Coordinates of C-alpha atoms in Angstrom, one line a residue:
X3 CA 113.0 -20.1 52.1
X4 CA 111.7 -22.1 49.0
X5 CA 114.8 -23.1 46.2
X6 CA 113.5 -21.7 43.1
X7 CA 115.1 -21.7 40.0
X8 CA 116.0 -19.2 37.9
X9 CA 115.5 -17.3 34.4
X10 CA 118.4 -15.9 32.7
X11 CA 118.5 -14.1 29.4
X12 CA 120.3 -12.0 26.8
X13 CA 118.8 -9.4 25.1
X14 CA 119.4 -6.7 21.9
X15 CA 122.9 -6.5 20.5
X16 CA 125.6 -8.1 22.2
X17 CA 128.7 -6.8 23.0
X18 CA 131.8 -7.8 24.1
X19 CA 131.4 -8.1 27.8
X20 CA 127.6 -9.2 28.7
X21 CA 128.7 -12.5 28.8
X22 CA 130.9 -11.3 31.9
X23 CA 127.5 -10.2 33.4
X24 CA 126.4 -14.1 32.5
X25 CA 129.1 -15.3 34.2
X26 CA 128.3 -13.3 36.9
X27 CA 124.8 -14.1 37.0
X28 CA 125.9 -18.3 37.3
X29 CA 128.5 -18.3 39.3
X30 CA 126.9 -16.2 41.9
X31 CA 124.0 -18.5 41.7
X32 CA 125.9 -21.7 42.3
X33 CA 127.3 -20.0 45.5
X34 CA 123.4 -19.7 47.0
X35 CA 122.1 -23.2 45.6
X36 CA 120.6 -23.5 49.3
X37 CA 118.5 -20.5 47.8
X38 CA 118.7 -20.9 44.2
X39 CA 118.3 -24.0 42.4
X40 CA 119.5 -24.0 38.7
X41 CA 119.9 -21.0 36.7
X42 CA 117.6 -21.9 33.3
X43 CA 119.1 -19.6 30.2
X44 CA 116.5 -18.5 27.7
X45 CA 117.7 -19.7 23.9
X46 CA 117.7 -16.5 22.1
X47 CA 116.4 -13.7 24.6
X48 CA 112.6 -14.0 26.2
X49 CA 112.0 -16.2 23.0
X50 CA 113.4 -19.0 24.5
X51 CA 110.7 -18.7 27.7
X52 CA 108.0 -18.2 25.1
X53 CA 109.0 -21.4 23.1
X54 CA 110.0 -23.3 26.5
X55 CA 113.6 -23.6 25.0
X56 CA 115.2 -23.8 28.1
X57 CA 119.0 -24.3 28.1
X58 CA 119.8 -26.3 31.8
X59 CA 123.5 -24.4 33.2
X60 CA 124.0 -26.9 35.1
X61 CA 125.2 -28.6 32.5
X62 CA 127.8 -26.0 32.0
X63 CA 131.5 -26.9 33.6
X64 CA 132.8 -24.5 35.8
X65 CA 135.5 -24.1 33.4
X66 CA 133.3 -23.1 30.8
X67 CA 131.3 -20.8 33.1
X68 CA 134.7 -18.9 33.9
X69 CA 135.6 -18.8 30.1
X70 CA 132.3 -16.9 29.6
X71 CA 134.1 -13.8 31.4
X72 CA 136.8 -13.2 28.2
X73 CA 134.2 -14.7 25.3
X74 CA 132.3 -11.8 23.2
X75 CA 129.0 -12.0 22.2
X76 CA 125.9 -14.0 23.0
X77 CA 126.5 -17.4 25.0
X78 CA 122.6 -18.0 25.1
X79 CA 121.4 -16.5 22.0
X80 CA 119.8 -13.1 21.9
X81 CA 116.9 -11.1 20.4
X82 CA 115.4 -7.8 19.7
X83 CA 111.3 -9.1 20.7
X84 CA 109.8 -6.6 22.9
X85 CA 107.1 -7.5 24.7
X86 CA 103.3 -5.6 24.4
X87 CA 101.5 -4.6 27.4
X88 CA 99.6 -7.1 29.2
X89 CA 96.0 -5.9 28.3
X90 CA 97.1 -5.8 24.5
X91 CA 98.8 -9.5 24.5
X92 CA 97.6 -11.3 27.6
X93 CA 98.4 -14.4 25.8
X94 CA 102.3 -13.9 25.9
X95 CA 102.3 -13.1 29.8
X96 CA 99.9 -17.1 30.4
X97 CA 102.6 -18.6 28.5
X98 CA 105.9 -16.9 30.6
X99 CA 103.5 -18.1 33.8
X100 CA 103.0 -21.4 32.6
X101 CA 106.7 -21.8 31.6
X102 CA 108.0 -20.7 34.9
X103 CA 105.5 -22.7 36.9
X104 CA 106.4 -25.6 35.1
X105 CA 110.2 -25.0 35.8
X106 CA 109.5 -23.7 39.4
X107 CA 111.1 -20.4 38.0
X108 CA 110.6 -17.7 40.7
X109 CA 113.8 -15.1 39.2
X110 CA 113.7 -13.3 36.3
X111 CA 117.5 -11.8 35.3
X112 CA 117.4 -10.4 31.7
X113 CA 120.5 -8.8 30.3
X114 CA 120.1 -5.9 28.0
X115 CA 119.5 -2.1 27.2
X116 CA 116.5 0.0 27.4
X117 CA 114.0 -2.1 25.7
X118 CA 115.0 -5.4 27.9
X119 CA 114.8 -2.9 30.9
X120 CA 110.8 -2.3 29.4
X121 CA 110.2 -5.9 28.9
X122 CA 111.6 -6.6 32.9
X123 CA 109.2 -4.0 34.1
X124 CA 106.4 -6.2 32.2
X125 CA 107.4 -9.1 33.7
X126 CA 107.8 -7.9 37.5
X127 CA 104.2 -6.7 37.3
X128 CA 103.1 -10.2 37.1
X129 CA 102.8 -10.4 40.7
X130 CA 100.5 -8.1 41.2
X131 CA 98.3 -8.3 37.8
X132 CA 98.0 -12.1 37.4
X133 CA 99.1 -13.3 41.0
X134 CA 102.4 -15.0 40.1
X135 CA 105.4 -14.1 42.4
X136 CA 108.6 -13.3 40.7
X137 CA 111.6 -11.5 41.2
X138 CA 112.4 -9.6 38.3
X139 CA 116.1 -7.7 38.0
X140 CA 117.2 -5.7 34.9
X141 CA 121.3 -6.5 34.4
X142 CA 122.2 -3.7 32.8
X143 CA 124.5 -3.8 28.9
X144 CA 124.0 -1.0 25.9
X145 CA 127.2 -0.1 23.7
X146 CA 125.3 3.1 23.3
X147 CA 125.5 3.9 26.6
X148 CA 122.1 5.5 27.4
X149 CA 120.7 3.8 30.3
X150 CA 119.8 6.4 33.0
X151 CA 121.0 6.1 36.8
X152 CA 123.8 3.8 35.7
X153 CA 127.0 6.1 35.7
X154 CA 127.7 3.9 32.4
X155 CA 126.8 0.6 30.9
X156 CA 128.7 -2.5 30.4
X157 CA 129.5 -2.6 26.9
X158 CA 130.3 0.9 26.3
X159 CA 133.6 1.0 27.8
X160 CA 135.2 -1.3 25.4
X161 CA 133.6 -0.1 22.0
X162 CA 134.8 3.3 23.6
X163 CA 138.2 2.1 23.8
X164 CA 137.8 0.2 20.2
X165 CA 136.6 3.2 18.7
X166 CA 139.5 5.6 20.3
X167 CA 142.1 3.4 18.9
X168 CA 140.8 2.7 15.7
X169 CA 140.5 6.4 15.2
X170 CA 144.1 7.1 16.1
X171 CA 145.5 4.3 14.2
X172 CA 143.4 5.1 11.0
X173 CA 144.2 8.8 11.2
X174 CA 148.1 8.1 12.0
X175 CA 147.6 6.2 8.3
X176 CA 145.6 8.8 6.5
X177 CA 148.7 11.2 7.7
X178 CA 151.2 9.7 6.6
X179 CA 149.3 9.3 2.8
X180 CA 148.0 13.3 2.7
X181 CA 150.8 14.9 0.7
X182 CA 149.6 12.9 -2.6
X183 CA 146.8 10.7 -1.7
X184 CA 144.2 9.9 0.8
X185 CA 143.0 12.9 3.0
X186 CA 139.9 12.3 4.5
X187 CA 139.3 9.4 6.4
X188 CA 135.6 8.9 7.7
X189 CA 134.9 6.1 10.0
X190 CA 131.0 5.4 11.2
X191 CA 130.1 4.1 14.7
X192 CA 127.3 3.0 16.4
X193 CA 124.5 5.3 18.3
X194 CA 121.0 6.1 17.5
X195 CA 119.9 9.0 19.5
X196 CA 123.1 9.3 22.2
X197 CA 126.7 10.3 20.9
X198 CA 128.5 8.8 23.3
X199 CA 130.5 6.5 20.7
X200 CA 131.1 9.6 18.6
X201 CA 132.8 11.2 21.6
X202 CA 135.0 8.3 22.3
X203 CA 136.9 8.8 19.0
X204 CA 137.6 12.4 20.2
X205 CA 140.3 10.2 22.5
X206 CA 142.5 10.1 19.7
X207 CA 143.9 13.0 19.8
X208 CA 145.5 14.6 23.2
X209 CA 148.9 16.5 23.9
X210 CA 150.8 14.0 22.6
X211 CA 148.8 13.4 19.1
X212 CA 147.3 16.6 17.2
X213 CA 145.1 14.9 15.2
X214 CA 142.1 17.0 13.3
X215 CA 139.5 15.1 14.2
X216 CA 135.6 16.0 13.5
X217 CA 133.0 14.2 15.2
X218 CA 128.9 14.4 14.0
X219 CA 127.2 14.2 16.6
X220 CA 123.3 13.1 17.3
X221 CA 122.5 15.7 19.6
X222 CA 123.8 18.3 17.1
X223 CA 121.9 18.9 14.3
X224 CA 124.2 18.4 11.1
X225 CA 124.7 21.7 9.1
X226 CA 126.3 20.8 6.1
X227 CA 127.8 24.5 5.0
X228 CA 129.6 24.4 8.7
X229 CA 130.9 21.4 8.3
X230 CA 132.4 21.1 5.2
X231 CA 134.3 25.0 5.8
X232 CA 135.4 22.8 9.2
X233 CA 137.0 19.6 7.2
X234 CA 138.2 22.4 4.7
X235 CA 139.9 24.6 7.1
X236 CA 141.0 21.2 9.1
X237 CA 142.9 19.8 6.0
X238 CA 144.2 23.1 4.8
X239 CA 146.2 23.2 8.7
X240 CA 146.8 19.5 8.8
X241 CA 147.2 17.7 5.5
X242 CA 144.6 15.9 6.7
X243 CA 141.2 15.4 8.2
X244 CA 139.2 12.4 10.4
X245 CA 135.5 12.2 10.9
X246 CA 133.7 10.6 13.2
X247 CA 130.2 10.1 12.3
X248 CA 127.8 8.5 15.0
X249 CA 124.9 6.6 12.4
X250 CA 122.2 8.9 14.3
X251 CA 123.7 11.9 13.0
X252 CA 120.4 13.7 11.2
X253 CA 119.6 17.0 9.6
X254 CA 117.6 19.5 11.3
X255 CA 114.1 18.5 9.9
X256 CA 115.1 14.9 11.6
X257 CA 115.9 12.9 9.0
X258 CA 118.9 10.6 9.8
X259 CA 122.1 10.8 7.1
X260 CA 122.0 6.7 7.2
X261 CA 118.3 6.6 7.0
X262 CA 117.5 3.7 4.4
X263 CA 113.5 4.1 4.2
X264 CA 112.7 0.9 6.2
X265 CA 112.1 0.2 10.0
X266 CA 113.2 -2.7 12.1
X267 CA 111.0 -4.6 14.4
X268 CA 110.6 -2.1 17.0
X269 CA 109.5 0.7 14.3
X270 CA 112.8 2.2 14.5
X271 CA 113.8 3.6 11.2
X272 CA 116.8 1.6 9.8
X273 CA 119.9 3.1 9.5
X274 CA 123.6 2.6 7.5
X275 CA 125.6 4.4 5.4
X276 CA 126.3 8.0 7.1
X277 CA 129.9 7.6 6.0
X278 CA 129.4 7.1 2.4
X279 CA 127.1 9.7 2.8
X280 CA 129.7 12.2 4.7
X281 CA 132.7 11.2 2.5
X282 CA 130.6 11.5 -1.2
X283 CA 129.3 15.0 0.1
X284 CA 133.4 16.0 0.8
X285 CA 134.4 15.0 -2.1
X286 CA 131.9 16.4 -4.5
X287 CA 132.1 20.0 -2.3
X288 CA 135.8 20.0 -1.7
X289 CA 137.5 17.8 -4.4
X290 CA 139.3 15.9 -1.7
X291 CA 140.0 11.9 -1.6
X292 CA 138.5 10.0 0.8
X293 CA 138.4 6.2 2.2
X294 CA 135.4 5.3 4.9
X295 CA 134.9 2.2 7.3
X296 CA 131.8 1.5 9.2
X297 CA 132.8 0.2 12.4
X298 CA 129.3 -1.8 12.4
X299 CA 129.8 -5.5 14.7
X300 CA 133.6 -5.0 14.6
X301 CA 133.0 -2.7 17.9
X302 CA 131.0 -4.5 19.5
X303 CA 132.3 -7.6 19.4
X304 CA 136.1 -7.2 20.1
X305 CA 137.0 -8.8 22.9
X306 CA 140.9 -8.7 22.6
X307 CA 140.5 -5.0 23.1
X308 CA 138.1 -5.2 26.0
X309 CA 138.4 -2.0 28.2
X310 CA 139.4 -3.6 32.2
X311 CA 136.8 -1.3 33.8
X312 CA 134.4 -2.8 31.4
X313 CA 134.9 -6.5 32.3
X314 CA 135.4 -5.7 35.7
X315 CA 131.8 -4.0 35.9
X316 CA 130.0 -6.2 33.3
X317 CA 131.0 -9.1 35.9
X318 CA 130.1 -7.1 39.2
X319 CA 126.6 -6.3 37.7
X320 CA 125.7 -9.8 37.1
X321 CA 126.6 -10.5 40.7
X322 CA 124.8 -7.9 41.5
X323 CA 121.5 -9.1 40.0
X324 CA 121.6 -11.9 42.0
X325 CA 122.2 -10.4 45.2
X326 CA 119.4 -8.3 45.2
X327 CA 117.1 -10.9 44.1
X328 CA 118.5 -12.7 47.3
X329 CA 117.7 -9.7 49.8
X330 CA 114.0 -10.0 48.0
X331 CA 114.7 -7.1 45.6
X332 CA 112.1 -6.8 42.4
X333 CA 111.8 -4.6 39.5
X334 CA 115.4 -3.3 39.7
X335 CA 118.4 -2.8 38.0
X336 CA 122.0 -2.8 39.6
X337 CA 124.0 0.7 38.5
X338 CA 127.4 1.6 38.2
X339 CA 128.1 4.6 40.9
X340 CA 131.0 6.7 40.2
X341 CA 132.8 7.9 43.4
X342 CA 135.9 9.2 41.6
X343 CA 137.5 10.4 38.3
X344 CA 141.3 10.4 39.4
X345 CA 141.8 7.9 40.9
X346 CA 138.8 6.0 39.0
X347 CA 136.4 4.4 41.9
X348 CA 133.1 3.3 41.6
X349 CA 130.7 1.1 43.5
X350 CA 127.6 -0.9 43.1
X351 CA 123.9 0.7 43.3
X352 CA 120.5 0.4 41.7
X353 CA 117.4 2.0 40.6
X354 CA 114.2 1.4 40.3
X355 CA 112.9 -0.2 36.6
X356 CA 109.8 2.7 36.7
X357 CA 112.7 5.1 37.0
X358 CA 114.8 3.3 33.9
X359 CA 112.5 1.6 31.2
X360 CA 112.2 3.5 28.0
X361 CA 114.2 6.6 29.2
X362 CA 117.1 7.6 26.7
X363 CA 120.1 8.9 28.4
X364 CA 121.7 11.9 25.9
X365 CA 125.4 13.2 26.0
X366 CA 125.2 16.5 28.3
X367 CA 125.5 19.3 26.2
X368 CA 128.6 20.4 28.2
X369 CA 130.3 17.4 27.0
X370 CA 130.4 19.0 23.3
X371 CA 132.1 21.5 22.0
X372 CA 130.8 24.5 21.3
X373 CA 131.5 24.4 17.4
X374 CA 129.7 21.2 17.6
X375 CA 132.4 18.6 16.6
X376 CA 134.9 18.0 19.8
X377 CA 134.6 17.0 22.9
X378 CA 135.1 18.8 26.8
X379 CA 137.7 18.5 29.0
X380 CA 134.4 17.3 31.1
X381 CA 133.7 14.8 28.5
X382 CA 137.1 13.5 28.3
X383 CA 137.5 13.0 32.1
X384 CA 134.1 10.9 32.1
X385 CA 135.2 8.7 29.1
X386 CA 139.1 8.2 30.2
X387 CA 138.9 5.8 33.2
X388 CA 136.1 3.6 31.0
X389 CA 138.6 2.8 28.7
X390 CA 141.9 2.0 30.7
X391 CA 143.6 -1.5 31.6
X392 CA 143.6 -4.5 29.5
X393 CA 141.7 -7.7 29.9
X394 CA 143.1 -9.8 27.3
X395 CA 141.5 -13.2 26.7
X396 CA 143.6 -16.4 26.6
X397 CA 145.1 -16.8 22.9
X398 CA 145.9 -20.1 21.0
X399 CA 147.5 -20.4 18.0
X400 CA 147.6 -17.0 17.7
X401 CA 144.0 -16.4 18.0
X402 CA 141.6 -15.2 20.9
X403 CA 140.7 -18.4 22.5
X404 CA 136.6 -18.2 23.4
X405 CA 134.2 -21.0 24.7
X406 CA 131.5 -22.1 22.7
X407 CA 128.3 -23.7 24.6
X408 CA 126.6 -26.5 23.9
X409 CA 122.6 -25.4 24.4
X410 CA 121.6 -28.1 26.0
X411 CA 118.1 -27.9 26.5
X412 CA 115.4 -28.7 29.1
X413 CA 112.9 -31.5 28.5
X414 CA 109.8 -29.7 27.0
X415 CA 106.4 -29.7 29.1
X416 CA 104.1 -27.9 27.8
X417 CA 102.4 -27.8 24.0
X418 CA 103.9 -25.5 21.5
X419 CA 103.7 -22.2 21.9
X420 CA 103.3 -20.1 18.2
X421 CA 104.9 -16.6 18.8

């Protein structure tokens, strides 16, 4: 068999685990070097194999490699750049062939959510539409949680578990403040389409913590009369009332709460402010004082709260990407498979990419409520096991201690390339 190297890359929003899967990807690489040459990561996503900004891992101490497994966010650099189809932007798929024949890159990881899935498909085509063999393998990471065939996604677990105890610990404040000040409390997560966030912070409350929570989901549309008698009747019982608002939370014509007008690079409309939004509309119906918080990069980037399962999975999947490219695997994605809710088991699988790229994957509807604003039993034993054990990083000076990398890149060999 012919050493090739390899491609790694991050893609889309970090989170605090994919650089567990990175560590994954590298280590397991260095174990096959009879097989695998040198693992080459992209600077900032696919961007860096357009520009030929190469970053060499061999470079990268062992020690360093390992820290990668407790440090949040992007190692490598990521992007949101997602590929056109080959007959509409032929030029971008020459360049990603003359980059990887100039490296002797025959492997293709890339490390993100739905759109990175998309842009894998793309590039594991190249085989049979331009005659260039590569392996290509999805590694699978989306805080939102809405990958199909994947039982979850790395990332998820931990904002779950952020989310779930930022809730509680909010709402435990906001109590003890109702009888003459604060009694509304409305924290915004994360979630376009898929409410799986929005559910986690239904983990606050259990038997042994009656907190009024209301969550605003995506997949239900909002009905403002409804919800404010809810929060009204909630505060009247309780002294108090949370709300957990996912940002894709829209009215039933579509339009998002959060929806600012604009669209980001993908022509997805741009979206912030549903708390503001939810808290204002509380206050001007019902009178009552309020405080919001938009969770925003906080959840997705907190480490020293990293769900266990999460970092345990995040990891498995990066070696996972490397072992099927070594059994001669293309244009697939390792999964999660769960065996088990109690005791929590799961195992290592994978789908196809056809089966995976641009597929959303909602919250059953059996997993909500059926006012609307809770969560199922069902949906509760799904979410628990993702958020238990601790994985704290190292700490320092009372701080999280993370490794920074120096990008130490390639020697260019090609001309420029002008995205």
């Amino acid at each position: 068999m012919t050493v090739k190297n390899a491609f790694y890359a991050q893609s889309g929003g970090v989170t605090a685990v994919i650089n567990a899967s990175a560590c994954g990807v590298i280590e397991t690489a260095r174990q096959h070097s009879d097989k695998i040459g040198t693992v080459y990561a992209g600077q900032n996503g696919i961007i860096g194999a357009l520009l030929e900004n190469l970053i060499d891992t061999s470079k990268v101490s062992a020690e360093d490699v390992a820290a990668l497994r407790h440090t949040p966010s992007g190692a490598f650099g990521s992007c949101r750049y997602k590929m056109k189809s080959l007959e509409k932007n032929k030029r971008e798929y020459d360049r990603l062939i003359e980059v990887f024949k100039a490296h002797n890159i025959g492997y293709f990881f890339y490390n993100g959510g739905g759109d990175s899935a998309d842009t894998c498909l793309k590039v594991s085509q190249l085989a049979d539409a331009m005659g260039f063999p590569i392996q290509a393998i999805h590694v699978p990471k989306t805080v939102d949680n809405d990958l199909p065939v994947t039982d979850n996604c790395p990332g998820f677990g931990s904002v779950a578990k952020y989310i779930a105890v930022s809730t509680r610990e909010a709402s435990y404040d906001v109590a003890s403040m109702c009888a003459t000040s604060t009694k509304i409390f409305v924290i915004e997560v994360m979630g376009r389409h898929a409410g799986w966030i929005a559910a986690a912070g239904g983990l606050a409350a259990d038997a042994n913590n009656d907190i009024p929570i209301v969550i605003l989901f995506p997949e239900v549309e909002f009905n403002q009369e409804k919800f404010l008698a809810t929060v009204d009747a909630k505060v009247k019982k309780h002294g108090y009332c949370t709300i957990v608002v996912s940002e894709g939370c829209h009215y039933p014509d579509g339009t998002f709460l959060a929806e600012q007008g604009t669209r980001d690079s993908f022509g997805h409309a741009q979206l912030g402010g549903a708390a503001p939004v939810v808290a204002n509309m509380i206050k001007d119906a019902l009178g009552y004082k309020f405080h919001w918080a938009v969770a925003d990069y906080l959840q997705r980037a907190a480490r020293h709260l990293a769900s266990k399962s999460d970092v345990e999975q995040a990891y498995a999947l990066g070696k996972a990407a490397v072992e099927l490219a070594l059994e001669g695997k293309n244009s697939v994605m390792p999964a999660v498979i769960r065996d088990s809710n109690n005791p929590y088991t799961w195992h290592i699988g994978s789908g196809e990419l056809k089966d995976i790229a641009n597929v959303e994957k909602m919250m059953p509807m059996d997993y909500i409520t059926e006012d609307g604003y809770g969560i199922t039993d069902a949906c509760r034993e799904y979410l628990q096991p993702l958020i238990e054990g601790e994985d704290y990083p190292p700490y320092e000076n009372g701080m999280p201690k993370y490794v920074t990398l120096k990008h130490e890149l390639l020697p260019k060999k090609l001309p420029a390339f002008e995205l």
